[in-house]
Each structure stands twice: as structure tokens, then as C-alpha cells.
XYZ file of C-alpha atoms in Angstrom:
753
model
C -26.394 -3.365 -63.953
C -25.941 -6.990 -62.652
C -23.950 -8.027 -59.746
C -21.634 -9.860 -59.248
C -22.018 -13.082 -57.209
C -19.814 -13.463 -54.317
C -17.995 -16.637 -54.083
C -15.653 -18.167 -51.110
C -12.262 -16.527 -51.934
C -13.594 -13.360 -53.346
C -12.963 -9.940 -52.078
C -16.139 -8.456 -51.207
C -17.019 -5.079 -52.420
C -17.116 -2.346 -49.409
C -19.249 0.543 -49.004
C -18.911 2.936 -45.663
C -22.134 4.685 -44.225
C -21.657 8.187 -42.743
C -23.889 8.104 -40.156
C -22.524 4.940 -38.751
C -19.460 7.174 -39.219
C -20.458 9.963 -36.782
C -22.004 7.579 -34.400
C -18.995 5.504 -33.827
C -16.938 8.766 -32.867
C -19.981 9.867 -30.409
C -19.432 6.672 -28.796
C -15.982 7.096 -28.703
C -16.089 10.384 -27.399
C -18.271 9.636 -24.656
C -16.356 6.744 -23.187
C -13.175 8.960 -23.157
C -14.891 11.827 -21.518
C -16.112 9.270 -18.971
C -12.513 7.581 -18.794
C -10.915 11.231 -18.028
C -13.800 12.198 -15.581
C -13.024 9.627 -13.542
C -9.759 9.757 -13.486
C -9.611 13.445 -12.788
C -11.215 11.991 -9.460
C -8.376 10.119 -8.453
C -6.569 10.655 -4.779
C -4.455 8.168 -4.572
C -3.863 4.480 -4.931
C -5.322 2.893 -1.750
C -8.644 2.643 -0.959
C -11.866 1.304 -2.137
C -13.001 4.703 -3.547
C -9.787 4.794 -5.590
C -9.649 1.325 -6.774
C -13.279 1.787 -8.189
C -12.609 4.919 -9.727
C -9.400 3.106 -11.521
C -11.504 -0.062 -12.442
C -14.291 2.096 -14.001
C -12.284 4.229 -15.857
C -10.727 1.119 -17.964
C -14.009 -0.294 -18.141
C -15.816 3.117 -19.613
C -12.500 3.210 -21.567
C -12.096 -0.433 -22.740
C -15.590 -1.307 -23.081
C -17.154 1.979 -24.690
C -14.773 3.824 -25.752
C -12.585 1.125 -27.606
C -15.005 -1.943 -27.909
C -18.094 0.098 -28.684
C -16.552 2.410 -31.295
C -15.441 -0.643 -33.229
C -18.354 -2.670 -33.442
C -21.008 0.490 -34.260
C -18.141 1.697 -36.565
C -17.650 -1.891 -38.502
C -21.741 -1.085 -38.546
C -20.814 1.436 -41.059
C -19.207 -1.349 -43.624
C -21.702 -2.561 -45.728
C -20.524 -5.434 -48.401
C -21.693 -7.336 -51.068
C -23.968 -4.447 -51.887
C -26.058 -4.596 -48.792
C -26.641 -8.229 -49.366
C -27.943 -9.412 -45.773
C -26.348 -12.859 -45.236
C -23.256 -11.496 -46.570
C -22.673 -8.961 -43.781
C -20.087 -8.890 -41.313
C -20.676 -11.704 -38.412
C -18.784 -12.255 -35.517
C -17.988 -14.914 -32.846
C -19.165 -14.901 -29.640
C -16.202 -16.272 -27.930
C -13.670 -13.717 -29.555
C -16.000 -10.946 -29.425
C -16.294 -11.479 -25.643
C -12.216 -11.808 -25.359
C -11.808 -8.423 -27.263
C -13.736 -6.833 -24.630
C -12.305 -7.673 -21.591
C -8.547 -7.670 -22.906
C -8.256 -4.163 -23.515
C -9.909 -3.519 -20.192
C -6.988 -5.484 -18.592
C -4.197 -3.457 -20.415
C -6.150 -0.119 -19.590
C -6.184 -0.957 -16.113
C -2.179 -1.962 -15.633
C -1.563 1.714 -18.300
C -3.704 4.037 -15.665
C -1.929 2.512 -12.434
C 1.694 3.170 -14.165
C 0.546 6.082 -14.671
C -0.191 7.051 -11.147
C -1.767 9.583 -9.096
C 1.013 12.237 -8.316
C 0.558 15.485 -7.952
C 3.695 16.018 -9.800
C 3.192 14.732 -13.645
C 6.150 12.193 -14.670
C 6.143 12.464 -18.592
C 7.933 9.375 -18.731
C 4.987 7.437 -16.774
C 2.445 9.359 -19.079
C 4.214 8.640 -22.156
C 4.656 4.858 -20.960
C 0.938 4.641 -19.812
C -0.439 6.678 -23.144
C 1.905 4.074 -25.321
C 0.289 1.123 -23.299
C -3.299 2.725 -24.075
C -2.380 3.431 -27.594
C -1.318 -0.384 -28.004
C -4.980 -1.229 -26.657
C -6.498 0.542 -28.856
C -4.792 -1.246 -31.713
C -4.984 -4.750 -29.754
C -8.766 -4.693 -29.518
C -9.068 -3.859 -32.941
C -7.199 -6.781 -34.769
C -8.563 -8.909 -32.269
C -12.064 -7.899 -33.025
C -11.260 -8.125 -37.042
C -10.118 -11.324 -36.062
C -13.424 -12.721 -34.377
C -15.118 -12.202 -37.518
C -16.837 -15.204 -38.731
C -17.925 -15.129 -42.378
C -14.677 -13.087 -44.015
C -10.898 -13.265 -43.393
C -9.430 -9.846 -43.310
C -6.730 -8.662 -45.789
C -4.470 -5.877 -44.589
C -1.950 -3.639 -45.852
C 0.807 -2.870 -44.053
C 1.389 0.739 -44.697
C -2.483 1.057 -43.330
C -1.250 -1.300 -39.841
C 1.840 1.168 -39.387
C -0.079 4.197 -39.781
C -3.123 3.599 -37.630
C -0.870 2.303 -34.474
C 1.000 5.295 -34.653
C -1.953 7.489 -34.862
C -3.278 5.597 -31.762
C -0.057 5.911 -29.811
C 0.733 9.414 -30.524
C -3.090 10.486 -30.249
C -3.099 8.619 -26.591
C -0.083 9.848 -25.441
C -1.293 14.160 -26.342
C -4.438 13.665 -24.937
C -3.474 12.076 -21.560
C -0.417 14.228 -21.408
C -2.348 17.236 -21.887
C -5.134 16.232 -18.814
C -2.107 14.766 -16.408
C -0.742 18.326 -16.592
C -3.632 20.555 -16.612
C -4.995 18.194 -13.758
C -1.950 18.324 -11.156
C -1.839 22.472 -12.234
C -5.868 22.158 -11.218
C -6.368 23.888 -14.550
C -8.006 20.946 -15.651
C -11.934 22.635 -15.917
C -14.643 20.523 -17.696
C -13.972 22.344 -20.571
C -10.201 21.044 -20.763
C -11.187 17.446 -20.373
C -13.850 18.112 -22.744
C -11.239 19.052 -25.104
C -9.024 15.781 -23.937
C -11.851 13.685 -24.679
C -11.696 14.959 -28.444
C -8.499 14.130 -28.730
C -8.457 10.717 -26.982
C -11.480 9.582 -29.040
C -9.885 10.741 -32.223
C -7.118 8.614 -31.865
C -9.567 5.502 -31.077
C -11.394 6.789 -34.223
C -8.535 7.620 -35.981
C -6.401 4.373 -35.731
C -10.037 2.187 -36.871
C -10.795 4.150 -39.978
C -7.333 4.133 -41.304
C -6.970 0.621 -40.445
C -10.366 -0.192 -42.013
C -9.573 2.115 -45.506
C -6.645 -0.768 -45.897
C -8.749 -3.565 -44.931
C -10.380 -5.867 -47.322
C -12.706 -8.722 -46.609
C -12.472 -12.492 -48.071
C -15.636 -14.694 -47.983
C -15.036 -17.931 -46.578
C -15.550 -21.331 -47.696
C -16.025 -22.455 -43.667
C -19.381 -23.210 -42.153
C -20.465 -20.744 -39.710
C -20.159 -21.337 -36.315
C -23.170 -21.569 -33.964
C -22.509 -19.162 -31.675
C -22.370 -15.979 -33.616
C -23.610 -12.155 -33.503
C -25.085 -10.399 -36.366
C -24.638 -6.727 -36.723
C -27.770 -5.816 -35.205
C -26.916 -7.660 -31.657
C -24.029 -5.608 -31.473
C -25.232 -2.269 -31.962
C -27.766 -2.921 -29.286
C -25.338 -3.975 -26.638
C -23.036 -0.952 -27.569
C -26.399 1.213 -27.282
C -27.221 -0.102 -24.159
C -23.996 0.485 -22.638
C -23.754 4.062 -24.376
C -26.899 4.895 -22.670
C -26.408 4.094 -19.564
C -23.108 5.942 -19.530
C -24.958 8.980 -20.555
C -27.601 8.499 -17.746
C -24.542 8.222 -15.049
C -23.050 11.428 -16.536
C -25.980 13.060 -16.513
C -26.666 12.075 -13.059
C -23.278 13.321 -12.238
C -23.784 16.659 -13.701
C -26.804 17.253 -11.614
C -25.218 16.540 -8.488
C -22.108 18.305 -9.361
C -24.370 21.457 -10.055
C -26.126 20.667 -6.466
C -22.917 20.653 -4.387
C -21.834 24.067 -6.406
C -24.935 25.684 -5.629
C -24.647 24.259 -2.068
C -21.055 25.464 -1.758
C -22.108 29.034 -2.903
C -24.471 29.134 -0.206
C -22.274 27.827 2.434
C -19.820 30.860 2.003
C -22.958 33.092 2.971
C -22.765 31.573 6.808
C -20.733 30.702 9.273
C -18.694 27.808 8.296
C -16.212 25.621 9.767
C -13.065 24.063 7.100
C -10.488 21.710 7.820
C -7.018 22.401 6.404
C -4.851 19.769 6.594
C -1.187 19.246 5.665
C 0.995 16.387 4.633
C 4.581 16.213 5.734
C 5.742 17.790 2.813
C 3.453 20.913 3.107
C 0.877 19.956 0.638
C -2.589 21.099 1.377
C -5.403 18.668 1.515
C -8.497 19.630 -0.968
C -11.151 16.998 -2.080
C -11.559 16.195 -6.003
C -13.308 19.220 -6.610
C -10.573 21.621 -5.062
C -12.454 22.873 -2.012
C -11.556 22.354 1.570
C -13.859 19.744 3.298
C -16.079 22.406 5.183
C -19.196 21.876 7.291
C -22.106 24.606 8.279
C -22.098 25.923 11.753
C -24.795 28.232 11.308
C -25.911 31.861 9.587
C -24.288 34.862 10.801
C -25.403 35.367 14.505
C -24.686 39.484 14.539
C -28.139 39.753 14.664
C -29.088 38.174 17.716
C -25.879 38.254 19.639
C -24.812 41.199 21.811
C -21.758 42.072 20.013
C -20.059 40.973 16.480
C -18.705 37.276 16.029
C -15.018 38.100 16.247
C -11.815 36.698 18.099
C -13.024 38.818 21.619
C -16.338 36.867 21.330
C -16.711 34.664 24.340
C -17.912 31.857 22.243
C -14.849 32.100 20.401
C -12.334 32.238 23.030
C -14.404 29.163 24.503
C -14.094 27.013 21.298
C -10.297 27.903 20.706
C -9.996 26.356 24.054
C -11.662 23.349 23.272
C -10.017 22.602 20.181
C -7.119 22.311 22.021
C -8.513 19.680 24.393
C -11.349 17.850 22.217
C -11.309 15.067 24.786
C -12.878 17.284 27.191
C -16.025 17.748 24.902
C -16.199 14.460 22.745
C -18.345 12.765 25.365
C -20.829 15.346 25.521
C -21.275 16.032 21.843
C -24.180 13.814 21.304
C -26.109 15.314 24.017
C -25.715 18.663 22.644
C -27.060 17.042 19.192
C -30.185 15.998 21.368
C -30.957 19.417 23.229
C -30.154 21.006 19.912
C -33.391 19.758 18.940
C -35.463 20.454 21.488
C -34.513 24.206 21.779
C -37.107 26.844 21.874
C -35.347 29.920 20.749
C -39.117 31.906 21.212
C -38.763 30.687 25.375
C -35.112 32.222 25.501
C -35.221 35.504 23.583
C -32.822 37.859 22.104
C -32.051 39.200 25.332
C -30.681 36.146 27.482
C -27.517 35.781 25.532
C -26.059 33.274 28.080
C -28.339 30.776 26.455
C -28.083 32.128 23.200
C -24.191 31.577 23.962
C -24.761 28.373 25.101
C -26.516 27.085 21.705
C -24.067 28.579 19.779
C -21.454 26.415 21.493
C -22.815 23.286 20.987
C -23.569 24.231 17.394
C -19.594 24.946 17.247
C -18.869 21.837 18.413
C -21.530 19.473 16.554
C -19.893 21.156 13.541
C -16.336 19.771 14.781
C -18.054 16.614 15.061
C -19.536 16.401 11.408
C -16.407 17.623 10.161
C -14.377 15.019 12.046
C -16.745 12.117 10.517
C -16.584 13.544 6.944
C -13.123 13.178 7.173
C -13.255 10.323 8.780
C -11.121 11.028 11.579
C -11.844 10.738 15.277
C -12.671 14.340 17.013
C -9.544 14.226 19.082
C -7.730 14.549 15.709
C -9.114 17.344 13.840
C -6.867 19.835 14.733
C -6.419 23.578 16.305
C -8.815 26.469 15.813
C -7.095 29.333 13.694
C -7.374 32.493 15.733
C -8.494 34.408 12.782
C -12.050 34.518 11.418
C -12.249 35.134 7.498
C -14.940 37.222 5.799
C -16.307 35.735 2.489
C -17.188 38.556 -0.061
C -20.208 37.031 -1.463
C -22.937 39.609 -0.639
C -26.642 38.209 -0.231
C -29.314 40.132 -2.039
C -32.017 38.964 0.352
C -31.246 39.933 4.077
C -33.120 37.852 6.801
C -36.037 38.908 8.961
C -34.475 38.333 11.904
C -37.686 38.848 13.620
C -39.573 35.822 12.505
C -38.781 31.853 12.869
C -38.892 29.538 15.879
C -36.480 27.337 17.496
C -32.913 27.239 16.716
C -33.759 28.115 13.183
C -33.699 31.537 14.456
C -30.152 31.306 15.224
C -29.779 30.650 11.015
C -30.845 34.282 9.756
C -28.169 36.099 7.849
C -27.766 39.760 8.977
C -24.910 40.830 6.615
C -24.997 39.273 3.466
C -21.367 37.898 4.217
C -20.409 34.832 5.621
C -17.566 34.023 7.975
C -15.118 30.876 7.991
C -13.535 29.180 10.419
C -10.244 27.016 10.395
C -9.046 24.106 12.377
C -5.681 22.672 11.243
C -3.435 20.154 11.952
C -0.371 18.520 10.250
C -0.935 14.780 9.529
C 1.548 12.098 9.443
C 2.473 10.139 6.148
C -0.073 6.998 7.495
C -3.152 9.314 7.712
C -2.022 11.021 4.437
C -2.502 7.787 2.695
C -5.581 6.635 4.224
C -7.375 10.461 3.511
C -6.384 9.948 -0.038
C -7.948 6.463 0.056
C -11.434 8.314 1.091
C -11.274 10.585 -1.900
C -9.140 13.523 -0.739
C -6.118 14.740 -2.505
C -2.540 16.461 -1.282
C -1.319 19.153 -3.816
C 0.758 22.389 -3.902
C -0.576 25.233 -2.224
C 0.157 27.929 -4.707
C -1.425 24.739 -7.408
C -5.093 24.965 -5.928
C -4.903 28.378 -4.457
C -7.094 29.987 -7.078
C -10.003 27.018 -6.870
C -9.867 26.987 -3.066
C -10.325 30.889 -2.901
C -13.196 30.506 -5.295
C -14.765 28.081 -3.134
C -14.990 29.861 -0.218
C -15.083 33.540 -2.160
C -11.934 34.778 -0.649
C -9.311 37.070 -2.020
C -6.557 35.139 -3.247
C -3.694 37.192 -1.675
C -5.761 37.415 1.549
C -6.313 33.429 1.849
C -2.616 33.287 0.376
C -1.382 34.804 3.678
C -3.351 32.753 6.146
C -2.474 29.646 4.754
C 1.045 30.426 5.003
C 0.339 31.346 8.930
C -1.799 27.898 9.056
C 1.262 26.031 7.748
C 3.690 27.455 10.097
C 1.492 27.354 13.107
C 1.087 23.360 12.055
C 4.413 22.254 12.036
C 5.458 22.902 15.681
C 3.880 24.651 18.776
C 4.398 27.993 19.341
C 5.796 27.714 22.726
C 8.942 29.183 24.618
C 12.119 27.155 24.977
C 13.546 26.064 28.408
C 15.660 28.775 29.793
C 15.857 32.010 31.174
C 13.783 35.058 28.697
C 13.674 38.682 28.640
C 10.330 40.266 27.153
C 8.341 43.318 26.506
C 4.768 43.420 27.639
C 3.171 46.144 26.292
C -0.521 47.541 26.268
C -2.269 49.982 24.212
C -5.753 51.170 24.610
C -8.105 50.541 21.958
C -10.453 53.279 20.113
C -13.113 50.667 19.736
C -12.923 49.580 23.518
C -10.827 47.763 25.307
C -7.029 46.803 25.545
C -4.805 45.445 22.835
C -1.297 43.945 23.226
C 2.092 43.843 21.374
C 2.748 40.070 20.249
C 5.426 38.455 18.164
C 4.050 38.454 14.436
C 4.844 35.329 13.708
C 4.019 33.789 16.978
C 1.065 35.616 18.043
C 0.602 34.079 21.659
C 3.979 35.341 22.444
C 5.358 38.317 23.599
C 8.340 40.087 22.194
C 11.273 38.451 24.072
C 14.865 36.933 23.764
C 16.847 34.122 25.329
C 19.545 34.430 27.431
C 22.532 32.431 27.218
C 22.283 30.963 30.425
C 20.057 27.856 31.319
C 19.781 28.488 34.884
C 19.308 31.072 37.614
C 21.563 31.567 40.406
C 21.444 33.568 43.410
C 23.667 36.307 41.657
C 22.068 36.620 38.604
C 18.874 37.191 40.865
C 20.530 39.833 42.487
C 21.565 41.510 39.426
C 17.686 41.780 38.341
C 16.954 43.143 41.652
C 19.311 46.021 41.115
C 17.972 46.731 37.466
C 14.230 46.721 39.314
C 12.173 49.599 38.136
C 15.049 51.192 35.881
C 13.652 52.169 32.043
C 15.273 49.897 29.051
C 17.725 53.096 28.864
C 18.909 53.028 31.733
C 19.169 49.095 32.413
C 21.892 49.411 29.412
C 23.571 52.593 31.268
C 23.848 50.400 34.486
C 25.153 46.960 33.087
C 27.578 49.397 31.410
C 28.778 50.578 34.540
C 28.498 47.376 36.039
C 30.898 45.841 33.577
C 33.238 48.543 34.016
C 33.763 47.298 37.958
C 32.557 43.903 38.135
C 34.931 40.795 39.034
C 36.229 38.247 36.134
C 33.402 35.894 37.894
C 30.312 38.351 37.242
C 31.590 39.675 34.048
C 30.414 36.762 31.616
C 26.361 36.987 32.796
C 26.788 41.013 32.642
C 27.671 40.882 29.016
C 25.507 37.846 28.040
C 22.670 39.933 29.898
C 23.513 43.459 27.835
C 24.247 41.602 24.596
C 20.188 40.066 24.977
C 18.817 43.650 25.960
C 20.450 44.954 23.042
C 19.372 42.183 20.894
C 15.595 42.735 22.119
C 15.904 46.213 20.717
C 17.365 45.139 17.527
C 14.665 42.775 17.180
C 12.063 44.800 17.745
C 13.296 48.119 17.223
C 10.242 50.537 18.036
C 11.428 53.721 19.969
C 8.653 53.083 22.754
C 10.651 50.473 24.179
C 13.057 52.584 25.683
C 10.356 53.758 28.198
C 9.589 50.661 29.312
C 9.973 49.563 32.967
C 12.053 46.448 34.062
C 10.810 44.235 36.764
C 12.992 41.667 38.500
C 9.679 39.553 39.531
C 10.238 36.898 37.194
C 7.252 34.987 35.064
C 7.179 31.004 35.295
C 5.640 30.246 31.903
C 5.124 27.015 30.046
C 8.030 25.827 27.625
C 9.000 23.073 25.385
C 10.024 20.041 27.253
C 10.316 16.046 26.493
C 9.579 15.006 29.697
C 6.099 13.957 31.047
C 6.624 16.359 34.294
C 4.524 19.184 33.912
C 6.288 21.170 37.041
C 9.516 20.858 34.706
C 7.991 22.379 31.650
C 8.647 26.037 32.594
C 10.430 28.828 31.500
C 11.333 32.130 33.495
C 10.966 35.181 31.433
C 11.456 38.686 33.133
C 9.656 41.658 31.479
C 9.615 45.362 30.358
C 6.315 46.504 30.695
C 4.848 49.928 29.107
C 1.716 51.427 27.996
C 2.010 52.579 24.072
C -0.090 56.005 23.591
C -2.990 55.696 21.447
C -1.770 57.219 18.967
C 1.420 55.478 18.326
C 0.125 53.412 15.002
C 3.318 52.226 13.352
C 4.985 49.110 14.587
C 7.706 47.121 13.744
C 8.060 44.137 11.540
C 8.450 41.692 14.233
C 5.477 42.635 16.330
C 1.419 43.568 15.869
C -1.792 43.808 17.749
C -3.780 41.423 19.457
C -7.029 41.445 21.602
C -5.841 41.614 25.056
C -8.609 38.982 26.263
C -7.397 36.677 23.734
C -3.748 36.417 23.998
C -5.140 36.039 27.643
C -6.861 33.136 26.835
C -3.852 31.817 24.824
C -1.876 31.970 27.931
C -4.135 28.858 29.166
C -3.382 26.854 25.859
C 0.008 25.338 25.507
C 0.327 22.186 25.524
C 1.464 21.781 29.202
C -1.188 24.164 30.914
C -2.682 22.798 33.590
C -6.029 24.913 32.703
C -7.360 22.247 30.591
C -8.098 19.963 33.421
C -9.951 23.041 34.673
C -11.681 23.297 31.201
C -12.462 19.655 31.100
C -14.267 20.090 35.095
C -16.507 23.103 34.229
C -17.108 21.135 30.431
C -18.174 18.188 32.424
C -20.577 20.607 34.885
C -22.242 22.359 32.090
C -23.050 19.702 29.555
C -23.401 16.291 31.546
C -26.546 16.684 32.342
C -27.812 16.403 28.363
C -25.648 13.529 27.773
C -28.031 11.864 31.046
C -31.229 12.779 29.598
C -30.522 11.279 25.944
C -28.162 8.174 27.555
C -30.664 5.560 26.935
C -31.573 3.019 30.062
C -29.976 -0.577 29.871
C -31.930 -3.481 30.078
C -32.687 -5.115 33.230
C -31.002 -8.681 33.777
C -33.661 -9.730 35.958
C -37.251 -9.196 36.255
C -39.121 -6.897 38.497
C -40.672 -9.577 40.698
C -37.604 -11.813 40.835
C -35.667 -8.654 41.327
C -37.927 -7.535 44.433
C -38.054 -11.081 45.683
C -34.154 -11.466 45.928
C -33.835 -7.571 47.438
C -36.314 -6.126 49.805
C -37.654 -2.768 48.914
C -37.051 -1.293 52.331
C -33.270 -2.622 51.938
C -32.919 -1.477 47.942
C -30.393 1.380 47.450
C -31.867 4.432 45.326
C -29.555 4.923 41.927
C -26.947 7.535 43.482
C -26.155 4.995 46.306
C -25.894 1.847 44.013
C -23.559 3.918 41.858
C -21.606 5.301 44.649
C -21.613 1.434 46.168
C -20.662 -0.078 42.896
C -17.872 2.859 42.058
C -17.459 5.344 44.835
C -15.506 7.917 42.484
C -18.157 8.212 39.657
C -19.134 11.275 38.445
C -16.324 12.756 40.680
C -13.760 14.463 38.942
C -10.980 15.465 40.909
C -7.459 17.929 39.904
C -5.126 15.584 41.810
C -4.283 11.843 41.401
C -5.732 9.580 44.471
C -4.031 6.724 45.007
C -6.872 4.135 46.307
C -5.015 1.019 46.570
C -2.892 2.998 48.922
C -6.175 3.903 51.245
C -7.097 0.861 51.330
C -4.199 -0.763 52.633
C -3.575 2.227 55.513
C -7.366 2.170 56.362
C -10.160 -0.159 58.001
C -13.302 -0.891 56.861
C -15.198 1.686 58.584
C -12.551 4.553 57.362
C -12.802 3.618 53.909
C -16.400 3.585 53.780
C -16.491 7.146 55.372
C -13.748 8.099 52.985
C -15.891 6.968 50.162
C -19.304 9.059 51.696
C -17.299 12.108 52.187
C -15.316 11.858 48.715
C -18.876 11.112 47.040
C -20.552 14.488 48.984
C -18.074 17.186 48.572
C -18.024 18.471 44.935
C -14.585 19.799 43.784
C -14.387 22.920 42.336
C -11.490 24.379 40.998
C -11.145 28.269 39.936
C -8.918 29.580 37.339
C -6.089 31.173 38.415
C -5.078 34.340 37.105
C -2.819 34.061 34.411
C 0.651 36.268 34.393
C -0.711 38.420 31.544
C -3.932 39.348 33.886
C -1.528 39.947 36.962
C 1.214 42.082 34.237
C -2.086 44.094 33.130
C -3.124 45.128 36.192
C 0.003 46.032 37.308
C 0.280 48.316 34.073
C -2.746 49.952 35.211
C -2.233 50.480 38.547
C 0.986 52.033 37.649
C 0.776 53.944 34.680
C 4.009 55.561 33.061
C 3.907 58.189 30.030
C 6.594 58.067 27.864
């Protein structure tokens, strides 16, 4: 059969090649999945990280899913029975415009949708509608760029294609952002959303194509045209590049997943950060920022690593005073590289503890660098160690290995996780989001975090609740007079425990008196009750109220009400036999002033030894190891023990820093220096440091007014003062805490109920 000759103005016969239809959908799907993956990784609207993801998602959707799909789809159209000279050709200028215009439109749409964890359906609908219109805009702009044909459209198909593009785009984006906000956006859900989004592009394109005819033009073709082979090459190159990037990303993600699984078998340090709204900070994969400290040390340490271990007690204090250690971390890193565990031996526990402390500080420094935060803003160490449930099949052989790696042996197949926590400001939260972190509801992301840490969901939820409460404000007494109960109980595994408040475990059970200041009359009342049991105190106060003067009555009533409130808040029967002490204890308290001396509260205490068989306790109290509780009394923000700790750390670790510190370049050559300063008169390094700064490397506990000293001393006296100060090493020993004093008092005078 003879084919009719196609003349200018005639409608060309067209056919569709199925293989290119399938290929065009595959191209659109690749672009759609890439777009959703990049949007999934966004954590905020600030920072180069988030902007690069936003621009990348707009480019992948606009250039591959829409633009690439369009030209691959048009390659499936065969006009005029396949005559090569009558196939579609495109204007270079309009082709370039159709490439960039949808990218700009989509960029504005994704910016409007935002990155809030709470999905705004209105914003998503507007963004989805804009994305659908971008598909339509690109299609008809690309059609307008056809050089050798004029497109003839049918209105019904145009309307139908617009509806398909808008509806399908809205459905895909709404499902995606809802699942993302609920942290249910797993990879297979993003794949499903990718199918729907690619269907929006392909459905719109092919419905519009069915309703389009092509009329051959009479005009001469412009010089700058692209044939269908060239467009396929361009689109194919973009798709290959995108597939390569996705494959590399999948490999990296798999490696990170395996690394996280391996992490939970070790001793790790994780950061728990909350914003002012109480939302938890996580990475884009839903995990907490984590650094490995070492493998479990139970095989080489002399006792299990728990909250009573001296290393944990030390690190707990350091986390409340990062400034005391931050200058020595570099020296610790250098020292760890030189440690030979074969020379230390497992029997030298002090050396092993030293190495472990260095590992903790180095891990904290790396974690702060991961968060791009200063070390002193990393947060406080949580008072519990969580054990992961991931068992290791291969037990480590603790007798092999050398250097520090000998510390890194798994003994039980279970890891341990330590938490540092704090509440960040809104500005800090915005900065962390710009670095690739997200803040979301704890309930929403709990399952993801629990899986990443290999912890039970309920256990993790309870710990995160406690951490959140601790991060909001310091657990410390209010100024005033308090009545408290100090109770110790023997531990069947050795040592002693104390009873503490359930919600504030660094405080003993206590209730505050209404009175703010202590008068002599109040002291007299307290002294008259010394040695009484709590039951006798209530009975005695009742008698005193019946015979007291009107001036004494208010305080006696307040005191009796406070004792009753104490028994009501902690309704354990053994408190009735607790013995009252009229000796008040000065404790740190919350204060708005900078005067440390004024940051105290007075505590009058009932003391008792709880029988070891007493296991049931009221809801308001719980058990805490005495050593840990005693250490907590040194970590209040107003405690002077921070200064003592800083001096101890300086004494212990300053040598590492000095050894790794690089020498400063000499300003003068040795020959010129010897000429200007004879060797016989040249001071040694210690003397020169003393001349430059007589207070160098000297840490003192009290402020010294050097200016006043200069004005009140002559030159000889000042020189003598400098040399004496440099020669005397100030060493301050920590005084016993009130808990130690009461514990010894309790043990020296035991009382059986």
C-alpha cells in the first residue's frame, strides 16, 4: 500500500513504541525516588546541608522525573510511518527553558511545604498542586519547543491531564510527608510514593499525548535544533549518573547500618538533646548521635562497669565540669596512641582506669565535634548505664592482643550505652538542624531509636522521660529550711544503699518548712527534739502546742504540719523509728545570685538504718548506691568541689599536654641569642617562665589581688613573694560531704526498729 506524502499543513500519522513508554516511566520513577529520598533527608530550612538537599530534590524531579520522562516519552512517538526527516525535532532554546523552569517552580513548592515535623495538609496540598502544575507547564513548554511540527490539542484531554498531574502529586506528597512525620517512612514506603509520583508525571504526559496531533510546518527549521537521538543521549546520561549516586548511597547506608549494629555491642556514648518544646534530636535515619568509647571492659577491669565504678563516678563529675578537662583531651589522645597494655598488665587496675577515663573524654570530644558543639556544651552524663540486648555470637579472647586494643574486647556480647543530655536553646536547635539533625516527638521516633540502640521500647521510653525532666532544670533544693530523711540499707551484694527521691535521685526525701530564716527560738525547739523518733517528735510537738505562747504557736504548727507532710509524701512505716538530729546541715540550693556563700539551704534530718529484708518502698522513693549518691553531692552547680576536681585533673593530666605541645619557633637565631644574652646569665626554662608569669602553672583556691600586692610591697618583698608562691604547690583535699558524716554517724550508732 502506497503511503501518502506528508505536506506542510497536514496532520502526521503517529504510532507509539511500547518499549519507550516503559523506559519513560522508569526514568520518571528514578527521578521521583531520588527526589523523595532527598526530601526525606532534610532536617530544616537553614544551612548548606539542607539547601543542597532542597536544590537537589528540585533538580532530580524537574530534570529527570519530568523533563527526562517527557523527551524519552516523545521518543516513543513515530510520525509519518517512520520517515527519519519527519520525526520530532526541538528548539535548543525552548528545550533549555523547559529544563530550568520546572526546577524553579518545584524549588518554590518544596520551600513552601517546609520541614516541620507536624504536617500541614494545607501546605502539602498547595505544594502538591504547584508540583502538578510544574509537570503540566514543562510538558506544554516542551511541546511548544518542537521545531518542525505544530501541536494541535483537544481541550478535554488537556483538562484531564491537568487533573491527573495535580491529584496524583498531592496523593504522593501527602503520603510521603505524613509517613515521614510519623517516622514510618521506611524505604518501601518511599518506593511506593515514588510509583505514585512517577504515575502523576507519566499519566499526565500520555493522556495529553493521546489528545495531541502534529501538523507539519511550512517554515524552515532553525539551525539550533536537537533530534530525538541527541535528547535520548542527554536524558540517558542524567539517569545513569543518578542511578550511580543512588547505588553509592545504598552502599553507604548499608555500611552505616552494619556499623550501628556493631556499635551497640560496645560501650558507647550517645547525645540526648531536647529543644524547648521537648522534641528529641535525632539524625535523618532516626538514630541518636553516638560515639564508640570502647568494647565492654568487664573482662579486664576488677569490677563490673556500673554506676558505682570509680571511672563512672569520675566521668559523671567531669560532665558537670567540662572546662576542667577540655584542655587536656588532645594530650589524652596522644597518650592513648603510646600506651602498651602488655606492660600495664590486667593487675594494674589504676593504669587501666586511667586509660578508660581518657577513652571517655576522647569519645566525648569526638561526639561534640560530630554535633559541631563546644565540649563544654555537650551536656551532663545520665546517671544510668543501659545494656543493649544484642548478643554477639563470637566471644572475644581476652588473652590476645596488644596496646590499647586489649581493652577493646567483648566479654559478654552485650553492649553498654551512656547518655549525655541537655536542653538546647532555639538558636542552637536551628543550628543543629542546619547541620543535618531533626527534632521530633519522642513518641513518634521511639521505635526507630530503640531499634538503633537495641533496647526495649518501654525501657527506653522511661529513661528518655527521666532525661527530659532532668534536662529542664537542675535538681537542687530551694533556699530555706528543710526536713529530710536519711536512710541507709545494706546491699546483699556488698556496700550500702541510700533512699532517695524517685524524681530527684540526687536528693534525700524532704519537705520544706514555710519559714525562710532560722531564729534562736527555732533552734531551741529543734534542740529539744534531738534524739527523738519521728513518732515521738509528733507527740512532743502536740504537747508543746498545748502549752505554748501565741508567739511560738505559728512555728510549732508549721513544724508539725511539715513532719506530717513528710510522712504523707513518703508513707513507709519504718520512718516512724527514724531519729531526729538537731544538728543542721548546710546544703547547696538554687540561687539567683553569684555569691556561692548564699547558695545554701539548712536541712534537719531524721536518720535510720532500714532492715535489709525491707524490700517494698513507697512510690516517692527508690534505692541508690551510697557511693554514687555521695558523689552527686559534689556536683551541684554551686559546689566548690568543681575547683578541687579541676586541680586534680590538672595535676594528673597536665603532663600529657606538655609532652605533646609543639615547641614555638625561636624569634632569634641561637648565635645572635647567645651574643645578646650570655650563657652564664641565661635563666633556665622554669625561671624564665616564672619571670614572664610568676603565677604560671599554679592553681590556687582563693583569689589573689596581685595589683594590691604590688602597691603594698616594695620590689624585694614582691620578688620574694613571687618565688615563694612559685615554690609552694597548693594542694587541696576534698572535705567529707554531709552524707559521709551522717553515714558514719548512722553506722557508729545503729538503731534497730
